């Protein structure tokens, strides 16, 4: 019954949004809120801007409108919004161009357009995005277009707005026949953009060139009514139901535009430049709409090469939409797609999607021209990591080496297909990184567009992704084991700190048992510092940094503990893990573990489940795998 009540509440809310009145009453709305007369381009930009903008320390913008569905394309989206939507909203000449999104398959072009469509539908239902139209107009026309050109300047000055379009043939006749030319009596209503209802949002997809009719774009003659109205030029004998008609006030998506027959593209010439198009035996029909098309690079190059398309070249703004190049963002793409499936109940072990993402990103990157920079380092820098020994690399400068980076490589659709295959085939209640890498490898032979040379290259990337996973797996088990020896870790750190303090202050250290004074234990300190790559030359600076941190904590009355210095904690964990390595090997590889080993193993599995997101089965599998790595 609660569901039925919710439906009733929804109907009431819909009724509250409805509005109907005369043209005179609409003028009062315009006086109070001139924004209701904004152009289609301005409406899209306003919708995106109102969703929120985040700016990072480098001045890069992230538009939250797209962040729910699109990942890792912040730079491309910032360029799209600023260079196209923002400029077009300000009535610059950019709005007279077709927006062409160009990029590889499964790169997010269609998702981006779908988000704008859905966003416009929702935005038109808000006070800020309200749209009003002449009631009964097949093109949902702006009511101010009824105002004769001779007096428009006075209205524009009075209302603080601009009027650009001409009234459509249908409304022109209705004004004359039904309202005796009295514009002020013409009925106006609030409309809501809807792709399903074909209000302000249209989609055109080319089909067989032999059967495709231009009427799909511009409407057609209604032959059943010609005998009634006597002429093909009578608006009542014409269906204003083409995609360009119905997309007025909003957006038309032109799918696979460059595959279209030339005669369909000719209609876009005057629409983009002059804001009108030709339909039937009528004068040019005004249309205020944004046209977004999308294509891949190969089709675009072929289009440019055709001299007959030169007239359209200058009427197109091309926006590259490359693949995402950040591992962490790629993971989000896979998570989103898996949540939409019916297999979300199968556990995917931690780091499995990251391992798949590492493989994907490596296939999309190009070898840097910088000496000593390999793809793994480049991948990590792109993902925002700080690399030891690489501090002066400007990531933005690194990205500018290749303008076409990210336009090739393995697409997310292929990866998610292989993850799906691994999910379907598993006999267990989980899959891990190795299952996914195995599925990715098997799929290379079935991929129709992968050449033998690419296959060898991709197999190498699978090996690199596995190496990355091996390091992660060992660290994961290391942390879980060290936790079981937490007291040992704290004792080791306290011992290190005592020695560092003595070293920096030129003091000796007392043996806790004998009371004998000794020199600081250089061997102990170096065995810890080497775990995180501190060189002999850098050891003094590192120790002084630790001592400064200790003093700062002491001044604030706080205790410097195991978690106070991240790099030192990492060094302690690695040192302790090396000391415990034999215990780990024995514990994880013993076929018949003794009571002590079994207790330790259960403690580690519990830690992996509680703190790291594993299930008991996947944690057990991780331990066995790490045991095999350590025994090699």
Coordinates of C-alpha atoms in Angstrom, one line a residue:
X1 CA 0.0 0.0 0.0
X2 CA 2.9 2.3 0.6
X3 CA 3.9 1.9 -3.0
X4 CA 0.4 2.9 -4.2
X5 CA 0.5 5.9 -1.9
X6 CA 3.8 6.9 -3.4
X7 CA 2.2 6.7 -6.9
X8 CA -0.6 9.0 -5.7
X9 CA 1.9 11.4 -4.2
X10 CA 3.8 11.4 -7.5
X11 CA 0.7 12.3 -9.4
X12 CA 0.0 15.2 -7.1
X13 CA 3.5 16.5 -7.5
X14 CA 3.2 16.3 -11.3
X15 CA -0.1 18.3 -11.1
X16 CA 1.6 21.1 -9.1
X17 CA 4.3 21.5 -11.8
X18 CA 1.7 22.2 -14.5
X19 CA 0.9 25.7 -15.5
X20 CA -1.3 27.2 -18.2
X21 CA -2.2 30.8 -19.0
X22 CA -2.4 33.5 -21.7
X23 CA 0.6 35.1 -23.4
X24 CA -0.1 38.2 -21.2
X25 CA 0.4 36.1 -18.1
X26 CA 3.5 34.5 -19.5
X27 CA 5.0 38.0 -20.0
X28 CA 4.7 38.5 -16.2
X29 CA 6.6 35.3 -15.6
X30 CA 9.3 36.6 -18.0
X31 CA 9.5 39.9 -16.1
X32 CA 10.0 38.1 -12.8
X33 CA 12.4 35.4 -14.2
X34 CA 14.0 36.3 -17.6
X35 CA 15.9 33.0 -17.4
X36 CA 12.9 31.1 -18.7
X37 CA 13.7 32.5 -22.1
X38 CA 17.3 31.2 -22.2
X39 CA 18.6 29.3 -25.3
X40 CA 19.0 25.6 -25.5
X41 CA 22.8 25.9 -25.2
X42 CA 22.5 28.2 -22.2
X43 CA 20.1 25.7 -20.5
X44 CA 22.6 22.8 -20.9
X45 CA 25.4 24.9 -19.5
X46 CA 23.3 26.2 -16.6
X47 CA 22.2 22.6 -15.8
X48 CA 25.9 21.4 -15.7
X49 CA 27.1 24.4 -13.7
X50 CA 24.4 24.2 -11.0
X51 CA 25.3 20.6 -10.3
X52 CA 28.6 21.9 -8.8
X53 CA 32.2 22.4 -9.7
X54 CA 35.3 21.3 -7.8
X55 CA 38.7 22.9 -8.5
X56 CA 42.0 21.3 -7.5
X57 CA 45.2 23.0 -6.4
X58 CA 46.3 23.2 -10.0
X59 CA 43.2 25.0 -11.1
X60 CA 41.7 21.9 -12.9
X61 CA 37.9 21.7 -12.7
X62 CA 35.8 18.7 -12.1
X63 CA 32.1 19.0 -13.1
X64 CA 30.0 17.0 -10.6
X65 CA 27.2 16.6 -13.1
X66 CA 29.2 14.0 -14.9
X67 CA 31.0 12.4 -11.9
X68 CA 28.2 9.9 -11.2
X69 CA 28.7 8.0 -14.4
X70 CA 31.9 9.1 -16.2
X71 CA 35.3 8.4 -14.6
X72 CA 38.8 9.6 -15.5
X73 CA 37.8 12.1 -18.2
X74 CA 37.9 15.3 -16.2
X75 CA 40.2 17.1 -18.6
X76 CA 38.2 16.2 -21.7
X77 CA 34.9 17.2 -19.9
X78 CA 36.4 20.5 -18.7
X79 CA 37.5 21.3 -22.2
X80 CA 34.0 20.3 -23.5
X81 CA 32.1 22.5 -21.0
X82 CA 34.4 25.5 -21.1
X83 CA 35.2 25.6 -24.9
X84 CA 31.8 24.6 -26.1
X85 CA 28.9 24.8 -23.7
X86 CA 30.1 27.9 -21.8
X87 CA 31.0 29.8 -25.0
X88 CA 27.7 28.7 -26.7
X89 CA 25.7 29.8 -23.7
X90 CA 27.2 33.3 -24.1
X91 CA 25.9 33.4 -27.7
X92 CA 29.3 33.3 -29.2
X93 CA 29.6 31.8 -32.7
X94 CA 30.4 28.4 -31.2
X95 CA 26.7 27.8 -30.7
X96 CA 26.3 27.7 -34.5
X97 CA 28.4 24.6 -34.7
X98 CA 27.6 20.9 -34.5
X99 CA 29.3 19.3 -31.5
X100 CA 31.1 16.2 -32.7
X101 CA 32.5 13.9 -29.9
X102 CA 35.3 11.8 -31.4
X103 CA 36.9 8.9 -29.6
X104 CA 37.4 5.1 -29.5
X105 CA 34.6 2.6 -28.9
X106 CA 33.3 2.3 -25.3
X107 CA 35.1 5.5 -24.3
X108 CA 32.0 7.2 -22.8
X109 CA 30.7 9.3 -25.7
X110 CA 27.2 7.8 -25.7
X111 CA 27.1 7.8 -21.9
X112 CA 28.0 11.5 -21.9
X113 CA 25.1 12.3 -24.3
X114 CA 22.7 10.1 -22.4
X115 CA 23.6 12.0 -19.2
X116 CA 22.9 15.4 -20.8
X117 CA 19.5 14.1 -22.1
X118 CA 18.5 12.7 -18.8
X119 CA 19.8 15.8 -17.0
X120 CA 17.7 18.1 -19.2
X121 CA 14.6 16.0 -18.5
X122 CA 15.1 16.5 -14.8
X123 CA 16.3 20.1 -15.0
X124 CA 13.1 21.1 -16.9
X125 CA 11.1 20.0 -13.9
X126 CA 12.9 22.5 -11.6
X127 CA 12.1 26.2 -11.1
X128 CA 15.5 27.1 -12.5
X129 CA 15.0 25.0 -15.7
X130 CA 11.4 25.8 -16.3
X131 CA 10.4 26.0 -20.0
X132 CA 7.2 27.5 -21.4
X133 CA 5.8 26.9 -24.9
X134 CA 2.8 27.8 -27.1
X135 CA 0.1 25.3 -26.3
X136 CA -0.5 22.9 -29.1
X137 CA 2.7 23.8 -31.0
X138 CA 4.2 20.7 -32.6
X139 CA 7.7 22.2 -32.0
X140 CA 7.0 23.5 -28.4
X141 CA 8.0 26.9 -29.5
X142 CA 9.1 29.9 -27.4
X143 CA 6.0 32.1 -27.0
X144 CA 8.0 35.3 -27.5
X145 CA 8.5 34.3 -31.1
X146 CA 4.9 35.4 -31.7
X147 CA 6.0 39.1 -31.2
X148 CA 6.3 40.8 -34.6
X149 CA 9.9 41.8 -35.6
X150 CA 8.8 45.4 -35.9
X151 CA 8.3 45.8 -32.2
X152 CA 10.7 43.2 -30.8
X153 CA 13.4 45.7 -29.9
X154 CA 11.0 47.5 -27.5
X155 CA 10.1 44.2 -25.8
X156 CA 13.7 43.2 -25.6
X157 CA 14.6 46.5 -23.9
X158 CA 11.6 46.3 -21.5
X159 CA 12.1 42.6 -20.5
X160 CA 16.0 42.5 -20.6
X161 CA 16.0 39.5 -23.0
X162 CA 16.7 38.7 -26.6
X163 CA 14.2 37.3 -29.1
X164 CA 15.7 35.4 -32.1
X165 CA 13.3 32.9 -33.6
X166 CA 10.3 33.1 -36.0
X167 CA 7.0 31.5 -35.2
X168 CA 6.4 28.2 -36.9
X169 CA 3.9 27.8 -39.8
X170 CA 1.4 25.9 -37.6
X171 CA 1.3 28.6 -34.9
X172 CA 1.3 31.4 -37.4
X173 CA -2.0 30.0 -38.9
X174 CA -3.5 29.3 -35.5
X175 CA -2.8 32.8 -34.4
X176 CA -4.6 34.1 -37.5
X177 CA -7.5 31.7 -37.6
X178 CA -8.2 30.9 -34.0
X179 CA -7.1 34.1 -32.2
X180 CA -7.8 36.7 -34.9
X181 CA -4.2 37.9 -34.6
X182 CA -4.5 38.6 -30.8
X183 CA -1.1 37.4 -29.6
X184 CA -1.9 38.3 -26.0
X185 CA -4.8 35.7 -25.9
X186 CA -2.6 32.9 -27.3
X187 CA -2.5 30.1 -24.7
X188 CA 0.9 29.2 -23.2
X189 CA 1.8 26.2 -21.1
X190 CA 4.8 24.8 -19.2
X191 CA 6.4 21.9 -20.9
X192 CA 8.8 19.2 -19.6
X193 CA 11.5 17.9 -21.8
X194 CA 11.2 14.2 -22.5
X195 CA 12.9 11.8 -24.9
X196 CA 10.0 9.3 -24.6
X197 CA 7.4 11.9 -25.3
X198 CA 9.5 13.5 -28.0
X199 CA 9.5 16.9 -26.3
X200 CA 12.7 18.9 -26.8
X201 CA 14.9 15.8 -27.1
X202 CA 15.4 13.9 -30.3
X203 CA 17.6 11.1 -31.5
X204 CA 18.4 10.4 -35.2
X205 CA 20.1 7.2 -36.2
X206 CA 20.9 6.5 -39.9
X207 CA 19.5 3.3 -41.4
X208 CA 19.6 1.9 -44.9
X209 CA 20.4 4.8 -47.2
X210 CA 18.0 3.4 -49.8
X211 CA 15.0 3.5 -47.4
X212 CA 16.0 6.4 -45.2
X213 CA 13.7 9.4 -45.7
X214 CA 14.6 13.1 -45.1
X215 CA 11.2 13.3 -43.5
X216 CA 12.7 11.6 -40.5
X217 CA 14.5 14.8 -39.8
X218 CA 12.2 17.5 -41.1
X219 CA 8.7 16.1 -41.0
X220 CA 6.4 15.0 -43.9
X221 CA 3.2 15.8 -45.7
X222 CA 0.1 14.2 -44.3
X223 CA -1.5 12.9 -47.6
X224 CA -4.7 11.9 -45.8
X225 CA -5.5 15.5 -45.0
X226 CA -4.6 17.1 -48.4
X227 CA -8.1 16.7 -49.8
X228 CA -9.5 18.3 -46.7
X229 CA -7.2 21.3 -46.6
X230 CA -6.6 21.5 -50.4
X231 CA -2.8 22.2 -50.5
X232 CA 0.5 20.8 -49.5
X233 CA 1.5 24.2 -48.2
X234 CA -1.2 24.3 -45.6
X235 CA 0.4 23.7 -42.2
X236 CA -2.5 21.5 -41.2
X237 CA -1.6 19.1 -44.0
X238 CA 2.0 18.7 -42.7
X239 CA 3.4 16.6 -39.8
X240 CA 6.0 18.6 -38.0
X241 CA 7.3 15.4 -36.4
X242 CA 10.8 15.1 -37.7
X243 CA 13.7 14.9 -35.1
X244 CA 14.7 18.5 -35.8
X245 CA 11.1 19.6 -35.1
X246 CA 10.8 17.7 -31.9
X247 CA 14.2 18.5 -30.6
X248 CA 13.5 22.2 -30.7
X249 CA 14.2 23.9 -27.3
X250 CA 16.6 21.1 -26.3
X251 CA 19.0 18.7 -27.9
X252 CA 19.2 16.3 -30.8
X253 CA 21.6 13.4 -30.7
X254 CA 22.8 12.5 -34.3
X255 CA 24.1 9.0 -33.9
X256 CA 26.8 7.9 -36.4
X257 CA 26.4 11.2 -38.2
X258 CA 29.3 10.6 -40.5
X259 CA 27.8 7.4 -41.8
X260 CA 24.8 9.4 -43.0
X261 CA 23.9 10.1 -46.6
X262 CA 25.0 13.6 -47.8
X263 CA 21.5 14.9 -48.3
X264 CA 20.8 14.5 -44.6
X265 CA 23.8 16.5 -43.7
X266 CA 22.9 19.4 -46.0
X267 CA 19.9 20.2 -43.8
X268 CA 22.3 20.9 -41.0
X269 CA 24.1 23.7 -42.9
X270 CA 21.5 26.4 -42.4
X271 CA 20.4 25.0 -39.1
X272 CA 23.8 25.4 -37.5
X273 CA 24.7 28.7 -39.1
X274 CA 21.3 30.5 -39.3
X275 CA 19.2 28.6 -36.7
X276 CA 16.7 27.4 -39.2
X277 CA 16.0 24.6 -41.7
X278 CA 13.8 23.9 -44.7
X279 CA 10.8 21.7 -44.4
X280 CA 8.1 21.0 -47.0
X281 CA 6.6 24.0 -48.9
X282 CA 7.2 26.5 -46.1
X283 CA 9.6 29.3 -45.4
X284 CA 12.6 28.5 -43.3
X285 CA 11.6 27.1 -39.9
X286 CA 13.4 28.4 -36.8
X287 CA 14.9 25.9 -34.3
X288 CA 16.7 26.5 -31.1
X289 CA 18.5 23.3 -30.4
X290 CA 21.9 21.8 -29.7
X291 CA 23.1 19.0 -32.1
X292 CA 25.5 16.5 -30.6
X293 CA 27.0 13.8 -32.9
X294 CA 29.6 11.1 -32.1
X295 CA 32.0 9.1 -34.2
X296 CA 35.4 7.3 -34.1
X297 CA 38.7 8.6 -35.4
X298 CA 38.7 6.4 -38.6
X299 CA 35.3 7.6 -39.7
X300 CA 36.2 11.2 -39.0
X301 CA 39.4 11.0 -41.0
X302 CA 37.4 9.5 -44.0
X303 CA 34.9 12.3 -43.6
X304 CA 37.6 15.0 -43.7
X305 CA 39.3 13.4 -46.7
X306 CA 36.0 13.7 -48.8
X307 CA 36.1 17.1 -50.5
X308 CA 32.3 17.1 -50.9
X309 CA 32.0 17.5 -47.1
X310 CA 34.1 20.8 -47.0
X311 CA 31.0 22.9 -46.3
X312 CA 30.3 21.0 -43.1
X313 CA 34.0 21.0 -41.9
X314 CA 33.8 24.6 -40.6
X315 CA 30.4 23.9 -39.0
X316 CA 31.7 21.2 -36.7
X317 CA 33.5 21.5 -33.4
X318 CA 35.4 18.3 -32.7
X319 CA 35.9 17.3 -29.1
X320 CA 38.2 14.3 -28.5
X321 CA 36.9 11.9 -25.8
X322 CA 39.8 9.5 -25.2
X323 CA 39.9 6.5 -22.9
X324 CA 40.5 7.0 -19.2
X325 CA 44.2 6.8 -18.3
X326 CA 43.9 6.5 -14.5
X327 CA 43.9 3.1 -12.8
X328 CA 41.7 4.1 -9.8
X329 CA 39.1 5.7 -12.1
X330 CA 39.1 2.6 -14.4
X331 CA 38.2 0.5 -11.3
X332 CA 35.1 2.7 -10.8
X333 CA 34.0 2.0 -14.3
X334 CA 34.1 -1.8 -13.7
X335 CA 32.4 -1.5 -10.3
X336 CA 29.6 0.5 -11.9
X337 CA 29.0 -2.0 -14.7
X338 CA 29.2 -5.1 -12.3
X339 CA 26.7 -3.5 -9.9
X340 CA 24.2 -3.3 -12.8
X341 CA 24.5 -7.1 -13.4
X342 CA 22.8 -10.1 -11.7
X343 CA 26.2 -11.4 -10.6
X344 CA 26.9 -8.8 -7.9
X345 CA 26.4 -11.5 -5.3
X346 CA 29.7 -13.3 -6.3
X347 CA 32.5 -11.9 -4.3
X348 CA 35.3 -10.2 -6.2
X349 CA 38.4 -10.3 -4.1
X350 CA 40.1 -7.0 -3.3
X351 CA 42.5 -5.7 -5.9
X352 CA 41.1 -7.9 -8.6
X353 CA 39.5 -5.0 -10.5
X354 CA 42.6 -2.9 -9.9
X355 CA 44.7 -5.7 -11.6
X356 CA 42.3 -5.6 -14.6
X357 CA 42.6 -1.8 -14.7
X358 CA 46.4 -1.9 -14.7
X359 CA 46.3 -4.1 -17.8
X360 CA 43.8 -1.8 -19.5
X361 CA 45.7 1.4 -18.8
X362 CA 49.0 -0.1 -19.9
X363 CA 47.5 -0.9 -23.3
X364 CA 46.4 2.7 -23.8
X365 CA 49.6 4.4 -22.8
X366 CA 52.5 5.4 -25.1
X367 CA 56.1 5.0 -24.2
X368 CA 57.4 8.3 -22.8
X369 CA 60.3 10.1 -24.5
X370 CA 61.8 10.8 -21.1
X371 CA 64.8 8.7 -20.3
X372 CA 64.3 6.2 -17.6
X373 CA 60.5 6.5 -17.6
X374 CA 58.8 3.2 -18.1
X375 CA 55.1 2.5 -18.6
X376 CA 54.5 1.4 -15.0
X377 CA 56.0 4.6 -13.6
X378 CA 54.0 6.6 -16.1
X379 CA 50.8 4.8 -15.1
X380 CA 51.4 5.5 -11.4
X381 CA 52.2 9.2 -12.0
X382 CA 49.0 9.5 -14.0
X383 CA 47.1 8.0 -11.1
X384 CA 48.4 10.6 -8.7
X385 CA 51.1 8.6 -7.0
X386 CA 54.3 10.2 -5.7
X387 CA 57.2 8.1 -6.9
X388 CA 60.5 7.9 -4.9
X389 CA 63.2 9.6 -6.9
X390 CA 60.8 11.1 -9.4
X391 CA 59.8 14.5 -7.9
X392 CA 60.4 17.0 -10.7
X393 CA 58.2 15.3 -13.3
X394 CA 55.3 17.6 -14.3
X395 CA 52.4 15.2 -15.0
X396 CA 50.6 17.8 -17.3
X397 CA 53.8 18.1 -19.3
X398 CA 54.1 14.3 -19.5
X399 CA 50.5 14.1 -20.8
X400 CA 51.3 16.7 -23.5
X401 CA 53.9 14.5 -25.1
X402 CA 51.2 12.8 -27.2
X403 CA 48.0 14.4 -28.3
X404 CA 46.4 11.1 -29.3
X405 CA 47.3 9.2 -26.1
X406 CA 44.2 7.3 -24.9
X407 CA 42.6 6.9 -28.4
X408 CA 43.8 3.3 -28.7
X409 CA 44.1 0.3 -26.5
X410 CA 41.8 -2.2 -24.8
X411 CA 38.3 -0.8 -24.2
X412 CA 36.3 -1.2 -20.9
X413 CA 33.7 -3.3 -22.7
X414 CA 36.2 -6.0 -23.5
X415 CA 37.5 -6.1 -20.0
X416 CA 34.0 -6.2 -18.4
X417 CA 33.1 -9.0 -20.8
X418 CA 36.1 -11.1 -19.6
X419 CA 35.3 -10.3 -16.0
X420 CA 31.8 -11.5 -16.7
X421 CA 33.2 -14.7 -18.2
X422 CA 35.3 -15.3 -15.1
X423 CA 32.2 -14.7 -12.9
X424 CA 30.1 -17.1 -14.9
X425 CA 32.7 -19.9 -15.0
X426 CA 33.8 -19.9 -11.3
X427 CA 32.9 -22.9 -9.2
X428 CA 33.7 -21.0 -6.1
X429 CA 31.8 -18.1 -4.5
X430 CA 34.5 -15.6 -5.4
X431 CA 37.0 -14.7 -8.1
X432 CA 40.4 -13.1 -7.7
X433 CA 43.0 -11.2 -9.8
X434 CA 44.4 -14.5 -11.2
X435 CA 41.0 -15.6 -12.5
X436 CA 40.5 -12.2 -14.2
X437 CA 44.0 -12.2 -15.8
X438 CA 43.5 -15.7 -17.0
X439 CA 40.2 -14.7 -18.6
X440 CA 41.8 -11.6 -20.2
X441 CA 44.5 -13.8 -21.6
X442 CA 42.0 -16.4 -23.0
X443 CA 40.0 -13.6 -24.6
X444 CA 42.9 -12.2 -26.7
X445 CA 42.6 -15.1 -29.1
X446 CA 38.9 -14.4 -29.6
X447 CA 39.3 -10.7 -30.1
X448 CA 38.8 -10.1 -33.9
X449 CA 40.7 -6.8 -34.2
X450 CA 43.9 -7.8 -32.3
X451 CA 46.9 -8.4 -34.5
X452 CA 49.6 -11.0 -33.5
X453 CA 52.0 -8.2 -32.7
X454 CA 49.4 -6.6 -30.4
X455 CA 48.7 -9.9 -28.8
X456 CA 52.3 -10.3 -27.8
X457 CA 52.4 -6.8 -26.5
X458 CA 49.2 -7.4 -24.5
X459 CA 50.5 -10.7 -23.1
X460 CA 53.5 -8.7 -21.7
X461 CA 51.1 -6.2 -20.1
X462 CA 49.2 -9.1 -18.5
X463 CA 52.5 -10.3 -17.0
X464 CA 53.2 -6.8 -15.7
X465 CA 49.7 -6.6 -14.2
X466 CA 50.3 -9.9 -12.5
X467 CA 53.7 -8.7 -11.1
X468 CA 51.9 -5.6 -9.7
X469 CA 49.3 -7.9 -8.1
X470 CA 52.0 -10.2 -6.6
X471 CA 53.5 -7.1 -4.8
X472 CA 50.1 -6.1 -3.5
X473 CA 49.3 -9.6 -2.4
X474 CA 52.5 -10.0 -0.5
X475 CA 52.0 -6.6 1.2
X476 CA 48.5 -7.5 2.1
X477 CA 49.5 -10.7 3.8
X478 CA 52.5 -8.9 5.4
X479 CA 50.2 -6.4 7.0
X480 CA 47.9 -9.0 8.3
X481 CA 50.8 -11.1 9.8
X482 CA 52.5 -8.1 11.3
X483 CA 49.2 -7.1 13.0
X484 CA 49.4 -10.5 14.8
X485 CA 52.9 -9.4 15.9
X486 CA 51.9 -5.9 16.7
X487 CA 53.7 -5.8 20.0
X488 CA 56.9 -6.9 18.2
X489 CA 56.4 -4.1 15.7
X490 CA 56.0 -1.5 18.4
X491 CA 59.0 -2.8 20.3
X492 CA 61.1 -2.7 17.1
X493 CA 60.0 0.8 16.4
X494 CA 60.8 2.0 20.0
X495 CA 64.3 0.4 19.7
X496 CA 64.8 2.2 16.4
X497 CA 63.7 5.5 17.9
X498 CA 66.1 5.1 20.9
X499 CA 69.0 4.5 18.5
X500 CA 68.0 7.5 16.2
X501 CA 67.8 9.8 19.2
X502 CA 71.2 8.8 20.4
X503 CA 72.7 9.0 16.9
X504 CA 71.4 12.5 16.3
X505 CA 72.4 13.8 19.7
X506 CA 75.8 12.2 19.7
X507 CA 74.9 10.1 22.7
X508 CA 75.5 6.5 23.7
X509 CA 72.7 4.1 24.4
X510 CA 72.2 2.0 27.5
X511 CA 71.7 -1.8 27.3
X512 CA 68.4 -2.4 29.1
X513 CA 69.7 -5.6 30.7
X514 CA 73.3 -4.8 31.7
X515 CA 73.2 -1.0 31.8
X516 CA 76.3 -0.9 29.7
X517 CA 76.7 2.1 27.4
X518 CA 77.0 1.3 23.7
X519 CA 77.3 3.1 20.4
X520 CA 73.9 3.5 18.5
X521 CA 73.1 0.2 16.6
X522 CA 74.0 1.3 13.0
X523 CA 73.2 -2.2 11.7
X524 CA 69.7 -2.2 13.1
X525 CA 68.9 1.3 11.9
X526 CA 70.1 0.6 8.3
X527 CA 68.3 -2.7 8.2
X528 CA 65.0 -0.8 8.7
X529 CA 65.8 2.3 6.6
X530 CA 66.9 0.2 3.6
X531 CA 63.3 -1.3 3.5
X532 CA 62.0 2.0 2.1
X533 CA 65.0 2.9 -0.1
X534 CA 66.8 5.3 2.2
X535 CA 70.4 5.5 0.9
X536 CA 73.6 5.8 2.9
X537 CA 73.8 9.4 2.0
X538 CA 70.2 10.1 2.9
X539 CA 70.2 8.3 6.3
X540 CA 71.2 11.4 8.3
X541 CA 68.5 13.6 6.9
X542 CA 65.9 10.9 7.4
X543 CA 66.9 10.3 11.0
X544 CA 66.9 14.1 11.7
X545 CA 63.4 14.3 10.2
X546 CA 62.2 11.5 12.6
X547 CA 63.8 13.3 15.5
X548 CA 62.1 16.6 14.6
X549 CA 58.7 14.8 14.4
X550 CA 59.4 13.2 17.8
X551 CA 60.1 16.7 19.3
X552 CA 57.0 18.2 17.7
X553 CA 54.8 15.5 19.3
X554 CA 56.5 15.9 22.6
X555 CA 55.9 19.7 22.6
X556 CA 52.2 19.1 22.0
X557 CA 52.0 16.6 24.8
X558 CA 51.3 13.8 22.3
X559 CA 53.0 10.4 22.1
X560 CA 54.8 9.4 19.0
X561 CA 53.5 5.9 18.2
X562 CA 53.5 3.2 15.6
X563 CA 51.2 5.2 13.2
X564 CA 52.7 8.7 13.6
X565 CA 55.1 8.4 10.6
X566 CA 53.8 6.6 7.5
X567 CA 57.1 5.8 5.9
X568 CA 58.7 4.6 9.1
X569 CA 55.7 2.4 9.8
X570 CA 56.1 0.9 6.3
X571 CA 59.8 0.3 6.9
X572 CA 59.1 -1.4 10.3
X573 CA 56.4 -3.6 8.7
X574 CA 58.7 -4.7 5.9
X575 CA 61.6 -5.4 8.3
X576 CA 59.4 -7.4 10.6
X577 CA 57.9 -9.3 7.7
X578 CA 61.4 -10.3 6.4
X579 CA 62.2 -11.5 9.9
X580 CA 58.9 -13.5 9.9
X581 CA 59.2 -14.7 6.3
X582 CA 60.1 -18.2 7.3
X583 CA 57.1 -18.4 9.7
X584 CA 54.8 -17.1 6.9
X585 CA 56.2 -19.7 4.4
X586 CA 55.7 -22.5 6.9
X587 CA 52.3 -21.3 8.0
X588 CA 50.8 -20.9 4.5
X589 CA 52.4 -23.9 2.9
X590 CA 52.0 -26.6 5.6
X591 CA 49.7 -29.4 4.4
X592 CA 49.0 -30.5 8.0
X593 CA 49.6 -27.4 10.1
X594 CA 50.2 -27.9 13.8
X595 CA 48.0 -26.2 16.4
X596 CA 50.2 -23.1 16.6
X597 CA 50.3 -22.7 12.8
X598 CA 46.6 -23.2 12.5
X599 CA 45.9 -20.6 15.2
X600 CA 48.2 -18.1 13.5
X601 CA 46.6 -18.8 10.1
X602 CA 43.1 -18.3 11.5
X603 CA 44.2 -15.0 13.1
X604 CA 45.6 -13.7 9.7
X605 CA 42.4 -14.8 7.8
X606 CA 40.2 -13.1 10.4
X607 CA 42.3 -9.9 10.0
X608 CA 42.0 -10.1 6.2
X609 CA 38.2 -10.5 6.4
X610 CA 37.7 -7.8 9.1
X611 CA 40.0 -5.1 7.8
X612 CA 40.7 -5.8 4.1
X613 CA 37.4 -6.9 2.6
X614 CA 38.1 -10.6 1.9
X615 CA 35.7 -13.5 2.5
X616 CA 37.2 -16.4 4.5
X617 CA 37.5 -18.4 1.2
X618 CA 39.2 -15.6 -0.8
X619 CA 41.5 -14.9 2.2
X620 CA 42.5 -18.5 2.4
X621 CA 43.2 -18.5 -1.4
X622 CA 45.3 -15.4 -1.0
X623 CA 47.4 -17.0 1.8
X624 CA 48.0 -20.1 -0.3
X625 CA 49.1 -18.0 -3.3
X626 CA 51.5 -15.8 -1.3
X627 CA 52.9 -19.0 0.3
X628 CA 53.6 -20.3 -3.2
X629 CA 55.3 -17.0 -4.1
X630 CA 57.5 -17.1 -1.0
X631 CA 58.5 -20.7 -1.7
X632 CA 59.7 -20.0 -5.2

